[in-house]
Tab-separated table of C-alpha atoms and ligand atoms in Angstrom:
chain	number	residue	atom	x	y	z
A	229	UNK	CA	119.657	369.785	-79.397
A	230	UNK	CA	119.154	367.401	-82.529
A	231	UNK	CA	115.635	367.396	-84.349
A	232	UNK	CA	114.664	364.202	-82.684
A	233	UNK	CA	115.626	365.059	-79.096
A	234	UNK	CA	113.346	368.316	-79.873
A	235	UNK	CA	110.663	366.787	-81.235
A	236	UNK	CA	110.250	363.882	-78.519
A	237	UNK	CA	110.372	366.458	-75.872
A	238	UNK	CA	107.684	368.505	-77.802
A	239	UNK	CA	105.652	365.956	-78.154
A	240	UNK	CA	105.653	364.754	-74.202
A	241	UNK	CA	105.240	368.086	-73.522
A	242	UNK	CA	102.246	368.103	-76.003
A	243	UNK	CA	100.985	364.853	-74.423
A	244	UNK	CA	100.715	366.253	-70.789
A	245	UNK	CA	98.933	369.550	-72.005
A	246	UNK	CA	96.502	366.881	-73.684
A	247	UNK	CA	95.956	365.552	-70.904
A	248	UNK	CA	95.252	368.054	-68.583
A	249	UNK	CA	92.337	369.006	-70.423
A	250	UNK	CA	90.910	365.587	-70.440
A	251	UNK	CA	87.717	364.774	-68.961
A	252	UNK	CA	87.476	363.502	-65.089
A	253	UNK	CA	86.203	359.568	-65.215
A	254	UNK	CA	82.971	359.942	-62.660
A	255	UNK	CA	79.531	359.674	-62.121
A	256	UNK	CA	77.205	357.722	-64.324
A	257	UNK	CA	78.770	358.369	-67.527
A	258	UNK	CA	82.002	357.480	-66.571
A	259	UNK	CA	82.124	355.022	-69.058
A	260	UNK	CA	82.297	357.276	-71.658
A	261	UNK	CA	84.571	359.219	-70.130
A	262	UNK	CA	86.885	356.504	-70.114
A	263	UNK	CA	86.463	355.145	-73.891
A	264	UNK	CA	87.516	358.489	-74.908
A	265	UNK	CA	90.687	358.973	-72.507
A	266	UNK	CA	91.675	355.728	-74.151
A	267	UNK	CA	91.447	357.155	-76.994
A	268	UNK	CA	93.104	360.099	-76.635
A	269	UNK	CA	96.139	358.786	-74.495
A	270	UNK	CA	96.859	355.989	-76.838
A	271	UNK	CA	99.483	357.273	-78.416
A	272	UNK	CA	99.985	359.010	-81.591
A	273	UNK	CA	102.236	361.314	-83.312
A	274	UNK	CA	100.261	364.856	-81.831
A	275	UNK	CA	100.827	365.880	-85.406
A	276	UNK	CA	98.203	367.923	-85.499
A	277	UNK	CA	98.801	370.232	-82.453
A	278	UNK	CA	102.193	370.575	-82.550
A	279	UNK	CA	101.717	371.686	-86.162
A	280	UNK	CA	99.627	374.552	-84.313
A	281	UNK	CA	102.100	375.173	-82.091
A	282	UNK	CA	104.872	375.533	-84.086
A	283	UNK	CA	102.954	377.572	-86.470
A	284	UNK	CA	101.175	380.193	-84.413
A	285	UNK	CA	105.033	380.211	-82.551
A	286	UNK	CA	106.126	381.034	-86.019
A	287	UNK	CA	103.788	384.253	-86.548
A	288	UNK	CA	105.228	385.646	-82.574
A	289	UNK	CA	102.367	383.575	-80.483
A	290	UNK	CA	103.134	383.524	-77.113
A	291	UNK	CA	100.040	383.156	-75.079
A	292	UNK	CA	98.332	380.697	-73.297
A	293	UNK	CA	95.306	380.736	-75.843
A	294	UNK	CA	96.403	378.125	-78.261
A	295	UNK	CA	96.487	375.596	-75.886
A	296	UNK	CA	92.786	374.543	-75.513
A	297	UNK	CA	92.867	374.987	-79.549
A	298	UNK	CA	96.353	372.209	-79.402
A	299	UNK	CA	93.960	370.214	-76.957
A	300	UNK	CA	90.269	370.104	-79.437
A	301	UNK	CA	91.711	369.525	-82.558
A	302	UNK	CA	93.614	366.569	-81.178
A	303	UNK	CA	90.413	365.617	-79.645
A	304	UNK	CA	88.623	365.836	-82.969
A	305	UNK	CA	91.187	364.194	-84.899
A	306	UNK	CA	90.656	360.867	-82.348
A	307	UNK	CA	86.854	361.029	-82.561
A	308	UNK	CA	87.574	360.723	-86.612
A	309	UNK	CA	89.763	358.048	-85.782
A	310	UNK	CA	87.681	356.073	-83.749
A	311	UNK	CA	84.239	356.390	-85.710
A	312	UNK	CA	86.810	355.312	-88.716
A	313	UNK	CA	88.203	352.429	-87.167
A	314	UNK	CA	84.346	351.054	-86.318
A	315	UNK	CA	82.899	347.994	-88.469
A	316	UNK	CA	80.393	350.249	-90.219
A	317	UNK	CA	83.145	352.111	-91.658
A	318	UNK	CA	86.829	350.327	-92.151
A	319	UNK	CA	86.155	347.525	-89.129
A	320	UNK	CA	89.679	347.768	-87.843
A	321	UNK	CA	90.675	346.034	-84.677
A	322	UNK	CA	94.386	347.890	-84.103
A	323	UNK	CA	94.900	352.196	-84.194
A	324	UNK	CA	97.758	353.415	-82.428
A	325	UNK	CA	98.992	349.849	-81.535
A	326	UNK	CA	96.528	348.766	-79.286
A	327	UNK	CA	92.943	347.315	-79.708
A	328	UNK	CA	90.592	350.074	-80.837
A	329	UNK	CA	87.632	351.776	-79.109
A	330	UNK	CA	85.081	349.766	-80.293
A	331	UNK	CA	87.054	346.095	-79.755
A	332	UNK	CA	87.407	347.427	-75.874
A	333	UNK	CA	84.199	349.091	-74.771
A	334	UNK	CA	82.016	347.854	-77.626
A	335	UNK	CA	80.674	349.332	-80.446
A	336	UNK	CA	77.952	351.567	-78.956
A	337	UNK	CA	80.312	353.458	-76.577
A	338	UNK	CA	82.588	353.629	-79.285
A	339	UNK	CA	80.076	355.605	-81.235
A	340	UNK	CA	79.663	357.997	-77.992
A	341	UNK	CA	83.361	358.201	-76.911
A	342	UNK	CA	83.507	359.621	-80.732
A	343	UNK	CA	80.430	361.902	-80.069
A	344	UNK	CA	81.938	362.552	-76.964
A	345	UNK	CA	84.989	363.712	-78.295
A	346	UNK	CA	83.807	365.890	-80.799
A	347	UNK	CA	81.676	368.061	-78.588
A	348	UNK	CA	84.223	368.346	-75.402
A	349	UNK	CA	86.641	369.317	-78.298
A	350	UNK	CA	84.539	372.340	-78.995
A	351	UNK	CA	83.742	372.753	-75.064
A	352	UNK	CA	87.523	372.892	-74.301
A	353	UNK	CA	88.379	375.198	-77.356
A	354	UNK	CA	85.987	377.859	-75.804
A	355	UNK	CA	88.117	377.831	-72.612
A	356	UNK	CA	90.204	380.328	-74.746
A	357	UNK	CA	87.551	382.287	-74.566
A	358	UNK	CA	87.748	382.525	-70.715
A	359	UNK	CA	91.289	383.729	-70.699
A	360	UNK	CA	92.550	386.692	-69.017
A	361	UNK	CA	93.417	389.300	-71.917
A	362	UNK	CA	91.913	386.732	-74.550
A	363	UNK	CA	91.823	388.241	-78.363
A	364	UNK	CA	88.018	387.370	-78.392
A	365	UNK	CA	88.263	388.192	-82.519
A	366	UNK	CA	91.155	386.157	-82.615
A	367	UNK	CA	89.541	383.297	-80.635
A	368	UNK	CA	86.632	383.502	-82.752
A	369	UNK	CA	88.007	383.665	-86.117
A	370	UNK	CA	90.046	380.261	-85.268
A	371	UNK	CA	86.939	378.409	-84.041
A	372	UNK	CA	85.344	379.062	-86.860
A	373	UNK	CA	88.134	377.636	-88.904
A	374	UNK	CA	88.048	374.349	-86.510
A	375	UNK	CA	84.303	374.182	-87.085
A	376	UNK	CA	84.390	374.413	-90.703
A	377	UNK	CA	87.407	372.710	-91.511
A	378	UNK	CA	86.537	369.607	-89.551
A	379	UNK	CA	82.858	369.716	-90.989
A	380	UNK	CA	80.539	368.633	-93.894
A	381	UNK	CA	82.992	371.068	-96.340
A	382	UNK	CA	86.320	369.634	-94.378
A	383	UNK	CA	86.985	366.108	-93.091
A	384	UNK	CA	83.417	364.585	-92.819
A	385	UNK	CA	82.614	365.904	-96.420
A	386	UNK	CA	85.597	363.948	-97.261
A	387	UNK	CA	85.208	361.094	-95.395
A	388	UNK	CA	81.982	360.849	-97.404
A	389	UNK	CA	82.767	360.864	-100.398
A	390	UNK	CA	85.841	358.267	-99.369
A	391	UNK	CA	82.902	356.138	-98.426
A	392	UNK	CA	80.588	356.262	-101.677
A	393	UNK	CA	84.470	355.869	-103.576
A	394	UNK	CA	84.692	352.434	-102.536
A	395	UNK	CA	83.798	349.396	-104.773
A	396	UNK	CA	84.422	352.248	-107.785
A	397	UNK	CA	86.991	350.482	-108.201
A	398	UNK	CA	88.583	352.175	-111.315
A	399	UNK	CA	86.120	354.533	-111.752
A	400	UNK	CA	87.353	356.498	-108.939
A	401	UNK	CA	89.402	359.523	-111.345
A	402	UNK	CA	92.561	361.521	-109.874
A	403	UNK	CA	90.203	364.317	-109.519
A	404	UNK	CA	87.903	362.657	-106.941
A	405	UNK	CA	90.691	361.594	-105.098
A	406	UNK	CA	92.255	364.294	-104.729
A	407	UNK	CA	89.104	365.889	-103.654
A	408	UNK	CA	88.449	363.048	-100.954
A	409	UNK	CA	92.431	363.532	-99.703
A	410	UNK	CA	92.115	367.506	-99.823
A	411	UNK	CA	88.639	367.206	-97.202
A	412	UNK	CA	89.211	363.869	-95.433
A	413	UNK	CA	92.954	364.681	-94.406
A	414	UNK	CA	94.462	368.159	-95.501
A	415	UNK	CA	91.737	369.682	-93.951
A	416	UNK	CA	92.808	369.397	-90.416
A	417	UNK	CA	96.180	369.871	-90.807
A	418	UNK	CA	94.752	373.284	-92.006
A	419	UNK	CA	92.724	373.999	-89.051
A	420	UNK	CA	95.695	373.101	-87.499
A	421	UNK	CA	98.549	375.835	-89.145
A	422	UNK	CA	95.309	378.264	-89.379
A	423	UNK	CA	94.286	378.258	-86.141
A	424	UNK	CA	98.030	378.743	-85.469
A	425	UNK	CA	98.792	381.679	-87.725
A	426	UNK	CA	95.183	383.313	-86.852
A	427	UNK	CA	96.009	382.983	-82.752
A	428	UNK	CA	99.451	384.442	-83.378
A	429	UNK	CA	98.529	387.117	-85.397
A	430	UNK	CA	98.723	386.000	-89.089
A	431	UNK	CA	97.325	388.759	-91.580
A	432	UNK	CA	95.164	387.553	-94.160
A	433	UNK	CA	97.250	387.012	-97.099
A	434	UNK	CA	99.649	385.457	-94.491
A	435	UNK	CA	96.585	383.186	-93.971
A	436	UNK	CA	95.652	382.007	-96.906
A	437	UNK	CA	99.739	381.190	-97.733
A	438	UNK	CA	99.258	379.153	-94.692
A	439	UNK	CA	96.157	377.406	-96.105
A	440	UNK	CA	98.177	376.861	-98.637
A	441	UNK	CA	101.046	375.138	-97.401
A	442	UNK	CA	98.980	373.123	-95.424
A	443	UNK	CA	97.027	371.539	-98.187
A	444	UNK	CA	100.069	370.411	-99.850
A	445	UNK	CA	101.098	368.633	-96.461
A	446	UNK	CA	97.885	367.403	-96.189
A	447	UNK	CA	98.034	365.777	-99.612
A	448	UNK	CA	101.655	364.953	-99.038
A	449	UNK	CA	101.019	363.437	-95.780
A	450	UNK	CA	98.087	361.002	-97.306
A	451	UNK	CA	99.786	359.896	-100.300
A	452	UNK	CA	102.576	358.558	-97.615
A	453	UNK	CA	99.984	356.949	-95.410
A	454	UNK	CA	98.852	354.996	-98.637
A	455	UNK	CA	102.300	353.874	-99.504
A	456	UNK	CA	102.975	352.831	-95.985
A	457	UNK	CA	99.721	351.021	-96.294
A	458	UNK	CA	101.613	348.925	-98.689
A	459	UNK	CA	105.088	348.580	-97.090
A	460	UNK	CA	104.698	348.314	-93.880
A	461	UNK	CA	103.929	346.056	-91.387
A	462	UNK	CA	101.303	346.151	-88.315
A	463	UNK	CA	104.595	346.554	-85.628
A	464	UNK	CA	105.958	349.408	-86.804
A	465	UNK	CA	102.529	351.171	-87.936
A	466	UNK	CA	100.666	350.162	-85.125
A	467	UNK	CA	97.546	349.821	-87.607
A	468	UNK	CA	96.964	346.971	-89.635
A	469	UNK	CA	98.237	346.973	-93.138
A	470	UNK	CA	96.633	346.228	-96.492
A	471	UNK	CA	93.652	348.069	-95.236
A	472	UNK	CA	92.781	349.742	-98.717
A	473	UNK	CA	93.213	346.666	-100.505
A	474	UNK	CA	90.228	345.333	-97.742
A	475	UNK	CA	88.197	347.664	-98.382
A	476	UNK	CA	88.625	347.973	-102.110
A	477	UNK	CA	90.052	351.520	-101.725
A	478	UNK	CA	91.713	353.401	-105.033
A	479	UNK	CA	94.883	355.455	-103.541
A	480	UNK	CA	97.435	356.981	-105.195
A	481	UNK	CA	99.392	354.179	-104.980
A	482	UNK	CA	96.880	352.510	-106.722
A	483	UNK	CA	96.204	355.036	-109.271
A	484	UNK	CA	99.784	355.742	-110.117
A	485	UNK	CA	102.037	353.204	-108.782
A	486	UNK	CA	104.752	353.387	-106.073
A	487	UNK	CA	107.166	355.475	-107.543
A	488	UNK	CA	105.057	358.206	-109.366
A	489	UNK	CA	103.692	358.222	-106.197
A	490	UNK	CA	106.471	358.768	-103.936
A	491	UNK	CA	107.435	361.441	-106.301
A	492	UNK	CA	104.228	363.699	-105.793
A	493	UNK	CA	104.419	363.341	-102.139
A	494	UNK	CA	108.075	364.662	-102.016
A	495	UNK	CA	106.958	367.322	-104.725
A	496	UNK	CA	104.334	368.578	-102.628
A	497	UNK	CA	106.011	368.673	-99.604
A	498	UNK	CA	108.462	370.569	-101.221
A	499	UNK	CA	106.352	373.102	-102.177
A	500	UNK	CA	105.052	373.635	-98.906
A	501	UNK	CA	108.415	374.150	-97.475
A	502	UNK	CA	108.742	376.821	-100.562
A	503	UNK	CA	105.650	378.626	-99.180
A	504	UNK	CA	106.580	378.775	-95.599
A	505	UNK	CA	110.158	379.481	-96.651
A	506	UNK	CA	108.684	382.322	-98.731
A	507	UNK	CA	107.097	384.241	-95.181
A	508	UNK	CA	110.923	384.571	-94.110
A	509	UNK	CA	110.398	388.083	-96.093
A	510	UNK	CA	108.287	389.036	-93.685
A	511	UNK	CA	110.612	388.089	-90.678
A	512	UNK	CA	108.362	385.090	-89.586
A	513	UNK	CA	110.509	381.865	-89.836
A	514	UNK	CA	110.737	378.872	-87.786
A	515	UNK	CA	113.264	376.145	-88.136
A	516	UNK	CA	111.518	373.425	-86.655
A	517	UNK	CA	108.583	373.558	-88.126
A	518	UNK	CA	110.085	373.069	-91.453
A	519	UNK	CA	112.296	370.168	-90.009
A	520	UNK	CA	109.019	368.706	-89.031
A	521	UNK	CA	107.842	369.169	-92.333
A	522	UNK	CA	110.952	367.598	-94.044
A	523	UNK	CA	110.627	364.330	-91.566
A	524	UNK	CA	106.933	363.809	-92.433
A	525	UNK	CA	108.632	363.166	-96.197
A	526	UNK	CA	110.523	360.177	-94.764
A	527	UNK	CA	108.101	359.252	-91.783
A	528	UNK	CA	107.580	355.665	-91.592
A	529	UNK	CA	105.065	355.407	-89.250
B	208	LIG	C1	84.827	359.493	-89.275
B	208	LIG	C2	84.280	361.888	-89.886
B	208	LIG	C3	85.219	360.765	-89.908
B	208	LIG	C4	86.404	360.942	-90.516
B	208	LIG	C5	87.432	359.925	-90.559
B	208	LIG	C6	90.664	360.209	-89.908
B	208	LIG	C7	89.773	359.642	-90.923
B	208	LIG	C8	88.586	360.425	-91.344
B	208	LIG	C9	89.981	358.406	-91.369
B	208	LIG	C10	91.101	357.556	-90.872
B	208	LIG	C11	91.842	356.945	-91.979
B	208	LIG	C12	92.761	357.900	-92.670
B	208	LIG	C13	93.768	357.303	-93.593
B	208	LIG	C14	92.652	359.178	-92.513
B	208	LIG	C15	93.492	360.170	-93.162
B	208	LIG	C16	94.193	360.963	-92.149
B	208	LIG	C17	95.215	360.151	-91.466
B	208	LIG	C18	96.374	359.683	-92.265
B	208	LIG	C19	95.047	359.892	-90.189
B	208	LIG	C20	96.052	359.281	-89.337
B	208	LIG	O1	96.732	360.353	-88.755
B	208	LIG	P1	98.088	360.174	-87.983
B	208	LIG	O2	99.033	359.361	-88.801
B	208	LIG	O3	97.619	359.342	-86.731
B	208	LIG	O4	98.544	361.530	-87.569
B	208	LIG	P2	98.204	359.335	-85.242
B	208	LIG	O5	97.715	358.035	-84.659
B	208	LIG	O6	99.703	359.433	-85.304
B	208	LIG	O7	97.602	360.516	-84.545
């Protein structure tokens, strides 16, 4: 089967499992309910848990105890999404393609579809827990990962200092970026290959290769969501475009220019390929995942 056949199939089969562990829309707070199932089902690339997938398949995972873990962190990465999208932070009226949270149910149960989010995702993660023959260490050890990564020192912490960045202007240095693109994005696409390797069985030095790799895509991944920023268009993103020029941001792209630009992402993804490549000495390899990697170089959405 040919990469894209695999991964469109993975990702439907991603979307279901998603689903599944969505909330039922009743009672009195069904309306919250329903702002964050729109959320969720809008689309997306499920990045973020098939990374996990892929990964803790990589370290000889075969249980059912990654999937609540595939299910939260895409939860938490929507909540991000839609509390990002609202007009106290970038005002943003498309995610995904279609009209965000906020522009459909209004801002207030946009802020509680987000709140929403981010608690069931933690509510549905425990559900490993519950599992016949659940690792409980195991289980543990990646929730604290989630927790942490997706906290004050992960992707809020970085979504913060994002925040007090704009209006800088050009006093925003390489060094603060970095540090905003390292906690606002890398660090859920390392809860997501962490929580992977932990749940299949990843030793610690495994681990922190893993953590390794993963901040590189991270950082990759960014620095090609700021060049698309630039050279794309709202049809084919399904976001608007010229966002960080709206809202005054300093990118890479900014910082360094197109093509220095597209040369550190494609460096840096390369170096995470060399680090996963590198576990093949260990016996733990998996082709797709770095075929995934190698299309996120090129992605243009
Ligand atoms: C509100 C705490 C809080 C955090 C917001 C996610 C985020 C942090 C901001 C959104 C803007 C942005 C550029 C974030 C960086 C991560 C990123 C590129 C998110 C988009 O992820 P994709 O491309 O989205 O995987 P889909 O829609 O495909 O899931």
């Amino acid at each position: 089967m040919s990469f894209d056949s695999e991964l469109k199939e993975k990702t439907l089969e991603i979307e279901k499992l998603i689903a599944s562990y969505l909330p039922e829309e009743k009672g009195w707070a069904k309306t919250v309910m329903s702002a964050m199932n729109y959320s969720v089902m809008a689309g997306g690339k499920r990045l973020r848990p098939m990374l996990m997938s892929e990964t803790f398949k990589m370290f000889g995972g075969c249980g059912k105890e990654i999937e609540p873990f595939m299910a939260a962190i895409e939860m938490i990465h929507t909540y991000s999404l839609v509390h990002d999208d609202l007009p106290a932070m970038d005002n943003d009226e498309y995610r995904r393609g279609r009209k965000t949270t906020h522009i459909v149910y209004g801002e207030a149960m946009a802020v509680l579809a987000g709140d929403g989010l981010l608690n069931y995702a933690f509510e549905t993660a425990l559900k490993a827990f519950e599992l016949e023959d659940a690792d409980l260490d195991k289980c543990s050890r990646a929730l604290s990962i989630l927790a942490k990564k997706a906290g004050i020192y992960g992707m809020i912490g970085g979504q913060t200092a994002d925040i007090e960045a704009e209006n800088l202007g050009t006093d925003v240095t390489e060094e603060h970026l970095l540090f905003i693109h390292e906690h606002k994005t890398a660090a859920l696409i390392q809860a997501a290959m962490m929580v992977g390797a932990v749940l299949g069985g990843a030793d610690d030095s495994q681990l922190s290769i893993i953590e390794d790799a993963a901040y590189n895509i991270g950082i990759a991944f960014q620095i090609q969501d700021d060049i698309l920023d630039v050279t794309s268009t709202l049809e084919t993103l399904g976001k608007p475009v010229g966002s960080d020029e709206k809202n005054n941001k300093t990118t890479y792209v900014t910082l360094k220019g197109i093509d220095e630009a597209g040369a550190q992402q494609k460096a840096m993804s390369a170096k995470a390929i060399e680090l996963i490549e590198g576990l093949g000495r260990y016996g733990i390899k998996n082709d797709f995942l770095l075929e995934l990697i190698r299309s996120l170089i090129t992605r243009i959405k």
